[in-house]
């Protein structure tokens, strides 16, 4: 049986190497605190090691995100507070400015991240899992323990809310540029 435990440790090590950055970015996008995100990621992989035997050969990435999400929720319940230190752009790669299109894309990405950053945690969680991490609706439902229909409706409403805010900020920018001319 010793060999089985060693192979489990090896599998966990492989899981860690492959997914630690994604799990960290996900948790950071929820709590927006680098130290806390590192602690939760560490606790996530500790719990993954403890529950490796209960892992049912499902896809590993959604399973790790589920463990990370539950670890985050446990922390919220214990602390009953969240303090935000940074913004989400600190953990997302920078886009190099090469063309006007790239600059416009970069601006849209920063606007989108700022809007996501302003959402409540549960809405931010849903939209990030779907649009940033590309999880299916079914995987999101499993991660969050929600019915799939609720996931679809919530994501639709959040996207609609974000589109409205994006159009509002574009109109404000257009009005601002017209005043300057």
Tab-separated table of N, CA and C in Angstrom:
chain	number	residue	atom	x	y	z
A	1	UNK	N	0.810	-1.200	0.000
A	1	UNK	CA	0.000	0.000	0.000
A	1	UNK	C	0.854	1.264	0.000
A	2	UNK	N	2.092	1.142	0.448
A	2	UNK	CA	2.969	2.308	0.472
A	2	UNK	C	3.146	2.869	-0.934
A	3	UNK	N	3.277	1.991	-1.913
A	3	UNK	CA	3.435	2.433	-3.293
A	3	UNK	C	2.231	3.211	-3.775
A	4	UNK	N	1.019	2.833	-3.338
A	4	UNK	CA	-0.196	3.553	-3.719
A	4	UNK	C	-0.185	4.967	-3.202
A	5	UNK	N	0.262	5.143	-1.966
A	5	UNK	CA	0.305	6.492	-1.378
A	5	UNK	C	1.357	7.338	-2.087
A	6	UNK	N	2.478	6.731	-2.484
A	6	UNK	CA	3.499	7.476	-3.209
A	6	UNK	C	2.988	7.918	-4.573
A	7	UNK	N	2.212	7.053	-5.263
A	7	UNK	CA	1.676	7.438	-6.567
A	7	UNK	C	0.637	8.537	-6.407
A	8	UNK	N	-0.131	8.530	-5.293
A	8	UNK	CA	-1.080	9.608	-5.023
A	8	UNK	C	-0.341	10.923	-4.819
A	9	UNK	N	0.785	10.872	-4.083
A	9	UNK	CA	1.581	12.078	-3.858
A	9	UNK	C	2.123	12.597	-5.186
A	10	UNK	N	2.548	11.689	-6.057
A	10	UNK	CA	3.052	12.081	-7.365
A	10	UNK	C	1.928	12.722	-8.182
A	11	UNK	N	0.728	12.138	-8.123
A	11	UNK	CA	-0.395	12.714	-8.849
A	11	UNK	C	-0.720	14.113	-8.327
A	12	UNK	N	-0.660	14.296	-7.023
A	12	UNK	CA	-0.919	15.604	-6.433
A	12	UNK	C	0.147	16.606	-6.880
A	13	UNK	N	1.384	16.153	-6.928
A	13	UNK	CA	2.456	17.035	-7.373
A	13	UNK	C	2.231	17.464	-8.821
A	14	UNK	N	1.828	16.525	-9.657
A	14	UNK	CA	1.527	16.850	-11.053
A	14	UNK	C	0.346	17.811	-11.144
A	15	UNK	N	-0.701	17.553	-10.336
A	15	UNK	CA	-1.855	18.443	-10.288
A	15	UNK	C	-1.417	19.850	-9.909
A	16	UNK	N	-0.572	19.927	-8.905
A	16	UNK	CA	-0.114	21.221	-8.406
A	16	UNK	C	0.613	21.989	-9.505
A	17	UNK	N	1.563	21.336	-10.144
A	17	UNK	CA	2.363	21.996	-11.176
A	17	UNK	C	1.468	22.479	-12.326
A	18	UNK	N	0.510	21.665	-12.722
A	18	UNK	CA	-0.336	22.007	-13.858
A	18	UNK	C	-1.374	23.086	-13.553
A	19	UNK	N	-1.868	23.125	-12.306
A	19	UNK	CA	-3.051	23.945	-12.037
A	19	UNK	C	-2.882	25.032	-10.974
A	20	UNK	N	-1.745	25.139	-10.345
A	20	UNK	CA	-1.595	26.097	-9.248
A	20	UNK	C	-1.821	27.534	-9.697
A	21	UNK	N	-1.328	27.907	-10.873
A	21	UNK	CA	-1.499	29.288	-11.338
A	21	UNK	C	-2.967	29.619	-11.608
A	22	UNK	N	-3.688	28.685	-12.247
A	22	UNK	CA	-5.119	28.914	-12.507
A	22	UNK	C	-5.912	29.015	-11.208
A	23	UNK	N	-5.625	28.130	-10.266
A	23	UNK	CA	-6.332	28.155	-8.985
A	23	UNK	C	-6.015	29.451	-8.247
A	24	UNK	N	-4.763	29.873	-8.287
A	24	UNK	CA	-4.381	31.123	-7.623
A	24	UNK	C	-5.120	32.315	-8.244
A	25	UNK	N	-5.112	32.420	-9.580
A	25	UNK	CA	-5.798	33.539	-10.239
A	25	UNK	C	-7.288	33.531	-9.922
A	26	UNK	N	-7.874	32.344	-9.884
A	26	UNK	CA	-9.299	32.220	-9.574
A	26	UNK	C	-9.588	32.715	-8.159
A	27	UNK	N	-8.827	32.249	-7.196
A	27	UNK	CA	-9.047	32.649	-5.802
A	27	UNK	C	-8.731	34.134	-5.626
A	28	UNK	N	-7.667	34.605	-6.246
A	28	UNK	CA	-7.337	36.025	-6.144
A	28	UNK	C	-8.457	36.885	-6.720
A	29	UNK	N	-9.054	36.440	-7.821
A	29	UNK	CA	-10.136	37.214	-8.421
A	29	UNK	C	-11.364	37.254	-7.518
A	30	UNK	N	-11.485	36.303	-6.616
A	30	UNK	CA	-12.594	36.314	-5.661
A	30	UNK	C	-12.286	37.157	-4.429
A	31	UNK	N	-11.083	37.025	-3.890
A	31	UNK	CA	-10.782	37.712	-2.622
A	31	UNK	C	-9.969	38.989	-2.803
A	32	UNK	N	-9.255	39.120	-3.905
A	32	UNK	CA	-8.440	40.295	-4.220
A	32	UNK	C	-7.427	40.639	-3.131
A	33	UNK	N	-6.853	39.625	-2.548
A	33	UNK	CA	-5.835	39.812	-1.522
A	33	UNK	C	-4.775	38.746	-1.774
A	34	UNK	N	-3.563	39.159	-2.120
A	34	UNK	CA	-2.527	38.205	-2.530
A	34	UNK	C	-2.169	37.224	-1.423
A	35	UNK	N	-1.978	37.718	-0.206
A	35	UNK	CA	-1.607	36.825	0.901
A	35	UNK	C	-2.712	35.821	1.192
A	36	UNK	N	-3.931	36.304	1.227
A	36	UNK	CA	-5.064	35.420	1.476
A	36	UNK	C	-5.212	34.398	0.353
A	37	UNK	N	-5.046	34.841	-0.892
A	37	UNK	CA	-5.151	33.927	-2.036
A	37	UNK	C	-4.099	32.817	-1.927
A	38	UNK	N	-2.882	33.175	-1.542
A	38	UNK	CA	-1.832	32.165	-1.389
A	38	UNK	C	-2.198	31.171	-0.287
A	39	UNK	N	-2.731	31.682	0.822
A	39	UNK	CA	-3.143	30.790	1.918
A	39	UNK	C	-4.256	29.851	1.481
A	40	UNK	N	-5.234	30.382	0.759
A	40	UNK	CA	-6.356	29.548	0.321
A	40	UNK	C	-5.899	28.519	-0.699
A	41	UNK	N	-4.989	28.892	-1.587
A	41	UNK	CA	-4.456	27.929	-2.561
A	41	UNK	C	-3.715	26.812	-1.835
A	42	UNK	N	-2.914	27.181	-0.845
A	42	UNK	CA	-2.198	26.171	-0.066
A	42	UNK	C	-3.200	25.233	0.620
A	43	UNK	N	-4.227	25.798	1.227
A	43	UNK	CA	-5.256	24.986	1.889
A	43	UNK	C	-6.014	24.129	0.872
A	44	UNK	N	-6.218	24.656	-0.322
A	44	UNK	CA	-6.908	23.903	-1.379
A	44	UNK	C	-6.136	22.638	-1.730
A	45	UNK	N	-4.845	22.759	-1.934
A	45	UNK	CA	-4.063	21.582	-2.302
A	45	UNK	C	-3.884	20.634	-1.115
A	46	UNK	N	-3.893	21.169	0.083
A	46	UNK	CA	-3.876	20.312	1.272
A	46	UNK	C	-5.157	19.487	1.326
A	47	UNK	N	-6.297	20.145	1.111
A	47	UNK	CA	-7.578	19.428	1.103
A	47	UNK	C	-7.657	18.442	-0.059
A	48	UNK	N	-7.105	18.828	-1.202
A	48	UNK	CA	-7.090	17.920	-2.351
A	48	UNK	C	-6.318	16.658	-2.001
A	49	UNK	N	-5.212	16.814	-1.286
A	49	UNK	CA	-4.439	15.652	-0.857
A	49	UNK	C	-5.260	14.788	0.106
A	50	UNK	N	-5.951	15.440	1.057
A	50	UNK	CA	-6.756	14.688	2.022
A	50	UNK	C	-7.899	13.927	1.361
A	51	UNK	N	-8.501	14.546	0.354
A	51	UNK	CA	-9.676	13.955	-0.281
A	51	UNK	C	-9.365	13.284	-1.608
A	52	UNK	N	-8.102	13.049	-1.879
A	52	UNK	CA	-7.709	12.411	-3.128
A	52	UNK	C	-8.362	11.046	-3.297
A	53	UNK	N	-8.575	10.360	-2.189
A	53	UNK	CA	-9.216	9.044	-2.257
A	53	UNK	C	-10.675	9.155	-2.675
A	54	UNK	N	-11.329	10.275	-2.354
A	54	UNK	CA	-12.733	10.438	-2.724
A	54	UNK	C	-12.893	10.996	-4.139
A	55	UNK	N	-11.793	11.342	-4.765
A	55	UNK	CA	-11.818	11.841	-6.135
A	55	UNK	C	-12.319	10.731	-7.042
A	56	UNK	N	-13.331	11.036	-7.849
A	56	UNK	CA	-14.017	10.001	-8.631
A	56	UNK	C	-13.634	10.020	-10.103
A	57	UNK	N	-12.373	10.260	-10.382
A	57	UNK	CA	-11.866	10.267	-11.760
A	57	UNK	C	-12.637	11.225	-12.668
A	58	UNK	N	-13.200	12.286	-12.086
A	58	UNK	CA	-13.808	13.327	-12.893
A	58	UNK	C	-12.673	14.198	-13.432
A	59	UNK	N	-12.997	15.190	-14.187
A	59	UNK	CA	-11.942	16.072	-14.692
A	59	UNK	C	-11.304	16.785	-13.508
A	60	UNK	N	-10.004	16.838	-13.518
A	60	UNK	CA	-9.256	17.324	-12.351
A	60	UNK	C	-9.408	18.829	-12.150
A	61	UNK	N	-9.403	19.607	-13.216
A	61	UNK	CA	-9.455	21.063	-13.078
A	61	UNK	C	-10.758	21.526	-12.416
A	62	UNK	N	-11.931	21.088	-12.894
A	62	UNK	CA	-13.170	21.491	-12.199
A	62	UNK	C	-13.203	21.011	-10.751
A	63	UNK	N	-12.661	19.828	-10.492
A	63	UNK	CA	-12.638	19.297	-9.126
A	63	UNK	C	-11.780	20.186	-8.226
A	64	UNK	N	-10.611	20.613	-8.716
A	64	UNK	CA	-9.749	21.504	-7.934
A	64	UNK	C	-10.411	22.867	-7.711
A	65	UNK	N	-11.076	23.382	-8.718
A	65	UNK	CA	-11.772	24.657	-8.561
A	65	UNK	C	-12.907	24.522	-7.543
A	66	UNK	N	-13.546	23.377	-7.526
A	66	UNK	CA	-14.612	23.133	-6.543
A	66	UNK	C	-14.024	23.119	-5.132
A	67	UNK	N	-12.902	22.440	-4.963
A	67	UNK	CA	-12.226	22.412	-3.660
A	67	UNK	C	-11.800	23.831	-3.274
A	68	UNK	N	-11.252	24.579	-4.239
A	68	UNK	CA	-10.813	25.959	-3.972
A	68	UNK	C	-11.999	26.832	-3.590
A	69	UNK	N	-13.098	26.697	-4.303
A	69	UNK	CA	-14.284	27.504	-4.015
A	69	UNK	C	-14.809	27.207	-2.607
A	70	UNK	N	-14.888	25.930	-2.258
A	70	UNK	CA	-15.380	25.565	-0.924
A	70	UNK	C	-14.411	26.040	0.167
A	71	UNK	N	-13.130	26.007	-0.109
A	71	UNK	CA	-12.144	26.526	0.843
A	71	UNK	C	-12.346	28.027	1.025
A	72	UNK	N	-12.573	28.737	-0.067
A	72	UNK	CA	-12.828	30.180	-0.009
A	72	UNK	C	-14.101	30.475	0.786
A	73	UNK	N	-15.166	29.737	0.512
A	73	UNK	CA	-16.438	29.937	1.226
A	73	UNK	C	-16.255	29.654	2.717
A	74	UNK	N	-15.516	28.618	3.044
A	74	UNK	CA	-15.245	28.328	4.459
A	74	UNK	C	-14.533	29.499	5.122
A	75	UNK	N	-13.587	30.095	4.413
A	75	UNK	CA	-12.873	31.242	4.975
A	75	UNK	C	-13.833	32.410	5.202
A	76	UNK	N	-14.706	32.672	4.215
A	76	UNK	CA	-15.673	33.770	4.356
A	76	UNK	C	-16.559	33.541	5.581
A	77	UNK	N	-17.021	32.317	5.743
A	77	UNK	CA	-17.896	32.016	6.886
A	77	UNK	C	-17.173	32.226	8.210
A	78	UNK	N	-15.905	31.877	8.237
A	78	UNK	CA	-15.131	32.060	9.473
A	78	UNK	C	-14.866	33.527	9.736
A	79	UNK	N	-14.521	34.266	8.721
A	79	UNK	CA	-14.100	35.651	8.887
A	79	UNK	C	-15.257	36.641	8.839
A	80	UNK	N	-16.288	36.324	8.073
A	80	UNK	CA	-17.447	37.211	7.896
A	80	UNK	C	-17.069	38.581	7.363
A	81	UNK	N	-15.933	38.635	6.699
A	81	UNK	CA	-15.525	39.905	6.111
A	81	UNK	C	-14.536	39.644	4.979
A	82	UNK	N	-14.459	40.585	4.100
A	82	UNK	CA	-13.464	40.562	3.035
A	82	UNK	C	-12.826	41.938	2.966
A	83	UNK	N	-11.511	41.980	2.915
A	83	UNK	CA	-10.825	43.249	2.707
A	83	UNK	C	-10.097	43.142	1.377
A	84	UNK	N	-10.289	44.122	0.536
A	84	UNK	CA	-9.696	44.100	-0.789
A	84	UNK	C	-8.454	44.977	-0.798
A	85	UNK	N	-7.378	44.396	-1.301
A	85	UNK	CA	-6.111	45.110	-1.302
A	85	UNK	C	-5.708	45.508	-2.715
A	86	UNK	N	-5.910	44.638	-3.668
A	86	UNK	CA	-5.461	44.917	-5.027
A	86	UNK	C	-6.605	44.868	-5.998
A	87	UNK	N	-6.270	44.973	-7.264
A	87	UNK	CA	-7.288	44.787	-8.273
A	87	UNK	C	-6.898	43.592	-9.125
A	88	UNK	N	-7.832	43.153	-9.946
A	88	UNK	CA	-7.633	41.918	-10.691
A	88	UNK	C	-6.562	42.036	-11.759
A	89	UNK	N	-6.241	43.231	-12.204
A	89	UNK	CA	-5.259	43.374	-13.273
A	89	UNK	C	-3.860	42.984	-12.821
A	90	UNK	N	-3.619	42.881	-11.519
A	90	UNK	CA	-2.291	42.516	-11.034
A	90	UNK	C	-1.933	41.072	-11.342
A	91	UNK	N	-2.903	40.185	-11.481
A	91	UNK	CA	-2.580	38.783	-11.718
A	91	UNK	C	-2.847	38.344	-13.148
A	92	UNK	N	-3.298	39.245	-13.981
A	92	UNK	CA	-3.562	38.895	-15.362
A	92	UNK	C	-2.425	39.435	-16.225
A	93	UNK	N	-2.023	38.655	-17.219
A	93	UNK	CA	-0.881	39.061	-18.028
A	93	UNK	C	-1.111	40.399	-18.728
A	94	UNK	N	-0.038	41.133	-18.864
A	94	UNK	CA	-0.086	42.415	-19.553
A	94	UNK	C	-0.073	42.173	-21.059
A	95	UNK	N	-0.795	43.012	-21.767
A	95	UNK	CA	-0.827	42.929	-23.219
A	95	UNK	C	0.144	43.967	-23.759
A	96	UNK	N	1.019	43.545	-24.673
A	96	UNK	CA	1.966	44.502	-25.241
A	96	UNK	C	1.270	45.345	-26.299
A	97	UNK	N	1.640	46.613	-26.355
A	97	UNK	CA	1.007	47.528	-27.290
A	97	UNK	C	1.774	47.501	-28.603
A	98	UNK	N	1.148	46.921	-29.641
A	98	UNK	CA	1.804	46.857	-30.928
A	98	UNK	C	0.996	47.609	-31.990
A	99	UNK	N	-0.297	47.474	-31.970
A	99	UNK	CA	-1.140	48.134	-32.958
A	99	UNK	C	-2.290	48.834	-32.255
A	100	UNK	N	-3.016	49.621	-33.023
A	100	UNK	CA	-4.177	50.321	-32.462
A	100	UNK	C	-5.226	49.319	-31.973
A	101	UNK	N	-5.412	48.218	-32.727
A	101	UNK	CA	-6.367	47.188	-32.308
A	101	UNK	C	-5.971	46.593	-30.969
A	102	UNK	N	-4.695	46.353	-30.788
A	102	UNK	CA	-4.208	45.785	-29.538
A	102	UNK	C	-4.468	46.738	-28.380
A	103	UNK	N	-4.253	48.024	-28.628
A	103	UNK	CA	-4.496	49.028	-27.591
A	103	UNK	C	-5.976	49.055	-27.240
A	104	UNK	N	-6.841	49.005	-28.252
A	104	UNK	CA	-8.289	49.005	-28.013
A	104	UNK	C	-8.697	47.742	-27.259
A	105	UNK	N	-8.153	46.593	-27.643
A	105	UNK	CA	-8.452	45.348	-26.936
A	105	UNK	C	-8.008	45.423	-25.489
A	106	UNK	N	-6.839	45.987	-25.280
A	106	UNK	CA	-6.326	46.122	-23.913
A	106	UNK	C	-7.250	46.994	-23.080
A	107	UNK	N	-7.731	48.077	-23.673
A	107	UNK	CA	-8.640	48.975	-22.969
A	107	UNK	C	-9.942	48.253	-22.628
A	108	UNK	N	-10.474	47.473	-23.570
A	108	UNK	CA	-11.709	46.729	-23.318
A	108	UNK	C	-11.506	45.679	-22.226
A	109	UNK	N	-10.360	45.030	-22.236
A	109	UNK	CA	-10.066	44.024	-21.207
A	109	UNK	C	-10.001	44.686	-19.837
A	110	UNK	N	-9.343	45.824	-19.743
A	110	UNK	CA	-9.248	46.528	-18.458
A	110	UNK	C	-10.614	47.022	-17.992
A	111	UNK	N	-11.445	47.502	-18.929
A	111	UNK	CA	-12.802	47.918	-18.566
A	111	UNK	C	-13.602	46.729	-18.057
A	112	UNK	N	-13.489	45.601	-18.777
A	112	UNK	CA	-14.212	44.393	-18.383
A	112	UNK	C	-13.761	43.935	-17.001
A	113	UNK	N	-12.460	43.916	-16.764
A	113	UNK	CA	-11.952	43.501	-15.461
A	113	UNK	C	-12.399	44.449	-14.356
A	114	UNK	N	-12.451	45.740	-14.654
A	114	UNK	CA	-12.916	46.704	-13.653
A	114	UNK	C	-14.384	46.469	-13.332
A	115	UNK	N	-15.188	46.179	-14.347
A	115	UNK	CA	-16.610	45.892	-14.114
A	115	UNK	C	-16.778	44.589	-13.320
A	116	UNK	N	-15.990	43.583	-13.663
A	116	UNK	CA	-16.038	42.304	-12.941
A	116	UNK	C	-15.628	42.528	-11.492
A	117	UNK	N	-14.600	43.335	-11.309
A	117	UNK	CA	-14.078	43.634	-9.985
A	117	UNK	C	-15.144	44.272	-9.086
A	118	UNK	N	-16.059	45.026	-9.687
A	118	UNK	CA	-17.087	45.727	-8.918
A	118	UNK	C	-18.287	44.838	-8.581
A	119	UNK	N	-18.378	43.660	-9.184
A	119	UNK	CA	-19.505	42.766	-8.920
A	119	UNK	C	-19.400	42.136	-7.535
A	120	UNK	N	-20.536	41.761	-6.955
A	120	UNK	CA	-20.491	40.972	-5.713
A	120	UNK	C	-19.785	39.633	-5.974
A	121	UNK	N	-19.246	39.040	-4.940
A	121	UNK	CA	-18.428	37.833	-5.076
A	121	UNK	C	-19.157	36.721	-5.828
A	122	UNK	N	-20.429	36.459	-5.506
A	122	UNK	CA	-21.119	35.333	-6.153
A	122	UNK	C	-21.310	35.568	-7.653
A	123	UNK	N	-21.568	36.799	-8.066
A	123	UNK	CA	-21.708	37.098	-9.488
A	123	UNK	C	-20.349	37.042	-10.184
A	124	UNK	N	-19.336	37.592	-9.536
A	124	UNK	CA	-17.979	37.572	-10.085
A	124	UNK	C	-17.531	36.131	-10.299
A	125	UNK	N	-17.831	35.288	-9.330
A	125	UNK	CA	-17.462	33.883	-9.395
A	125	UNK	C	-18.078	33.219	-10.632
A	126	UNK	N	-19.360	33.405	-10.839
A	126	UNK	CA	-20.049	32.788	-11.972
A	126	UNK	C	-19.461	33.238	-13.310
A	127	UNK	N	-19.300	34.541	-13.479
A	127	UNK	CA	-18.853	35.055	-14.771
A	127	UNK	C	-17.395	34.687	-15.040
A	128	UNK	N	-16.571	34.660	-14.007
A	128	UNK	CA	-15.175	34.263	-14.198
A	128	UNK	C	-15.066	32.786	-14.562
A	129	UNK	N	-15.820	31.941	-13.887
A	129	UNK	CA	-15.757	30.515	-14.200
A	129	UNK	C	-16.168	30.247	-15.648
A	130	UNK	N	-17.167	30.965	-16.135
A	130	UNK	CA	-17.657	30.728	-17.489
A	130	UNK	C	-16.812	31.442	-18.547
A	131	UNK	N	-16.630	32.741	-18.391
A	131	UNK	CA	-16.031	33.529	-19.469
A	131	UNK	C	-14.513	33.601	-19.416
A	132	UNK	N	-13.932	33.498	-18.251
A	132	UNK	CA	-12.470	33.580	-18.162
A	132	UNK	C	-11.845	32.189	-18.144
A	133	UNK	N	-12.381	31.303	-17.319
A	133	UNK	CA	-11.794	29.972	-17.191
A	133	UNK	C	-12.424	28.950	-18.131
A	134	UNK	N	-13.459	29.338	-18.861
A	134	UNK	CA	-14.063	28.515	-19.912
A	134	UNK	C	-14.663	27.193	-19.418
A	135	UNK	N	-15.196	27.168	-18.199
A	135	UNK	CA	-15.876	25.972	-17.724
A	135	UNK	C	-17.250	25.884	-18.382
A	136	UNK	N	-17.727	24.664	-18.585
A	136	UNK	CA	-19.072	24.479	-19.126
A	136	UNK	C	-20.097	24.807	-18.041
A	137	UNK	N	-21.334	25.002	-18.453
A	137	UNK	CA	-22.395	25.280	-17.477
A	137	UNK	C	-22.521	24.118	-16.490
A	138	UNK	N	-22.402	22.906	-17.005
A	138	UNK	CA	-22.498	21.720	-16.150
A	138	UNK	C	-21.382	21.701	-15.114
A	139	UNK	N	-20.160	22.015	-15.533
A	139	UNK	CA	-19.035	22.039	-14.599
A	139	UNK	C	-19.233	23.127	-13.539
A	140	UNK	N	-19.726	24.281	-13.960
A	140	UNK	CA	-19.974	25.362	-13.007
A	140	UNK	C	-21.040	24.940	-12.002
A	141	UNK	N	-22.090	24.298	-12.491
A	141	UNK	CA	-23.155	23.820	-11.602
A	141	UNK	C	-22.597	22.846	-10.570
A	142	UNK	N	-21.692	21.974	-11.001
A	142	UNK	CA	-21.088	21.009	-10.079
A	142	UNK	C	-20.152	21.705	-9.086
A	143	UNK	N	-19.370	22.662	-9.565
A	143	UNK	CA	-18.443	23.375	-8.690
A	143	UNK	C	-19.203	24.115	-7.599
A	144	UNK	N	-20.290	24.791	-7.988
A	144	UNK	CA	-21.024	25.641	-7.048
A	144	UNK	C	-22.187	24.945	-6.362
A	145	UNK	N	-22.502	23.726	-6.789
A	145	UNK	CA	-23.614	23.003	-6.188
A	145	UNK	C	-24.956	23.655	-6.487
A	146	UNK	N	-25.107	24.154	-7.705
A	146	UNK	CA	-26.342	24.820	-8.135
A	146	UNK	C	-26.974	24.032	-9.275
A	147	UNK	N	-28.291	24.157	-9.437
A	147	UNK	CA	-28.906	23.572	-10.636
A	147	UNK	C	-28.384	24.277	-11.889
A	148	UNK	N	-28.227	23.531	-12.964
A	148	UNK	CA	-27.657	24.087	-14.191
A	148	UNK	C	-28.519	25.217	-14.737
A	149	UNK	N	-29.845	25.115	-14.581
A	149	UNK	CA	-30.727	26.180	-15.083
A	149	UNK	C	-30.469	27.490	-14.344
A	150	UNK	N	-30.221	27.424	-13.049
A	150	UNK	CA	-29.915	28.630	-12.272
A	150	UNK	C	-28.597	29.245	-12.724
A	151	UNK	N	-27.623	28.391	-13.043
A	151	UNK	CA	-26.325	28.875	-13.524
A	151	UNK	C	-26.513	29.622	-14.838
A	152	UNK	N	-27.260	29.040	-15.774
A	152	UNK	CA	-27.476	29.669	-17.078
A	152	UNK	C	-28.191	31.012	-16.940
A	153	UNK	N	-29.242	31.045	-16.138
A	153	UNK	CA	-30.007	32.279	-15.959
A	153	UNK	C	-29.137	33.352	-15.299
A	154	UNK	N	-28.404	32.983	-14.264
A	154	UNK	CA	-27.566	33.948	-13.557
A	154	UNK	C	-26.498	34.525	-14.480
A	155	UNK	N	-25.847	33.679	-15.261
A	155	UNK	CA	-24.799	34.148	-16.174
A	155	UNK	C	-25.395	35.051	-17.248
A	156	UNK	N	-26.565	34.688	-17.755
A	156	UNK	CA	-27.239	35.536	-18.746
A	156	UNK	C	-27.500	36.923	-18.164
A	157	UNK	N	-28.023	36.977	-16.951
A	157	UNK	CA	-28.345	38.260	-16.315
A	157	UNK	C	-27.083	39.078	-16.020
A	158	UNK	N	-26.037	38.404	-15.583
A	158	UNK	CA	-24.782	39.110	-15.288
A	158	UNK	C	-24.197	39.688	-16.569
A	159	UNK	N	-24.206	38.902	-17.652
A	159	UNK	CA	-23.692	39.395	-18.932
A	159	UNK	C	-24.494	40.596	-19.409
A	160	UNK	N	-25.807	40.525	-19.259
A	160	UNK	CA	-26.673	41.638	-19.661
A	160	UNK	C	-26.325	42.887	-18.849
A	161	UNK	N	-26.133	42.708	-17.550
A	161	UNK	CA	-25.754	43.818	-16.666
A	161	UNK	C	-24.402	44.410	-17.100
A	162	UNK	N	-23.442	43.545	-17.415
A	162	UNK	CA	-22.117	44.013	-17.840
A	162	UNK	C	-22.185	44.748	-19.177
A	163	UNK	N	-22.983	44.218	-20.129
A	163	UNK	CA	-23.132	44.880	-21.426
A	163	UNK	C	-23.724	46.281	-21.255
A	164	UNK	N	-24.729	46.387	-20.389
A	164	UNK	CA	-25.348	47.690	-20.130
A	164	UNK	C	-24.324	48.665	-19.557
A	165	UNK	N	-23.537	48.211	-18.619
A	165	UNK	CA	-22.524	49.086	-18.022
A	165	UNK	C	-21.434	49.451	-19.033
A	166	UNK	N	-21.041	48.486	-19.879
A	166	UNK	CA	-20.022	48.765	-20.905
A	166	UNK	C	-20.543	49.801	-21.892
A	167	UNK	N	-21.809	49.665	-22.321
A	167	UNK	CA	-22.379	50.645	-23.249
A	167	UNK	C	-22.466	52.010	-22.588
A	168	UNK	N	-22.793	52.038	-21.303
A	168	UNK	CA	-22.855	53.297	-20.567
A	168	UNK	C	-21.501	53.969	-20.489
A	169	UNK	N	-20.453	53.188	-20.261
A	169	UNK	CA	-19.110	53.780	-20.176
A	169	UNK	C	-18.629	54.239	-21.550
A	170	UNK	N	-19.043	53.540	-22.626
A	170	UNK	CA	-18.679	53.972	-23.977
A	170	UNK	C	-19.363	55.292	-24.312
A	171	UNK	N	-20.643	55.439	-23.918
A	171	UNK	CA	-21.365	56.696	-24.165
A	171	UNK	C	-20.724	57.832	-23.383
A	172	UNK	N	-20.324	57.556	-22.139
A	172	UNK	CA	-19.662	58.587	-21.329
A	172	UNK	C	-18.341	59.009	-21.968
A	173	UNK	N	-17.598	58.056	-22.479
A	173	UNK	CA	-16.315	58.360	-23.121
A	173	UNK	C	-16.537	59.180	-24.392
A	174	UNK	N	-17.570	58.833	-25.144
A	174	UNK	CA	-17.879	59.562	-26.366
A	174	UNK	C	-18.281	61.001	-26.038
A	175	UNK	N	-19.114	61.196	-25.016
A	175	UNK	CA	-19.505	62.538	-24.596
A	175	UNK	C	-18.294	63.350	-24.155
A	176	UNK	N	-17.381	62.697	-23.431
A	176	UNK	CA	-16.165	63.369	-22.961
A	176	UNK	C	-15.287	63.819	-24.111
A	177	UNK	N	-15.165	62.989	-25.152
A	177	UNK	CA	-14.320	63.359	-26.290
A	177	UNK	C	-14.977	64.445	-27.127
A	178	UNK	N	-16.325	64.495	-27.176
A	178	UNK	CA	-17.017	65.543	-27.927
A	178	UNK	C	-16.869	66.884	-27.237
A	179	UNK	N	-16.821	66.908	-25.918
A	179	UNK	CA	-16.656	68.163	-25.173
A	179	UNK	C	-15.274	68.767	-25.416
A	180	UNK	N	-14.275	67.918	-25.629
A	180	UNK	CA	-12.904	68.392	-25.828
A	180	UNK	C	-12.727	69.048	-27.180
A	181	UNK	N	-13.538	68.619	-28.181
A	181	UNK	CA	-13.356	69.172	-29.535
A	181	UNK	C	-14.103	70.441	-29.765
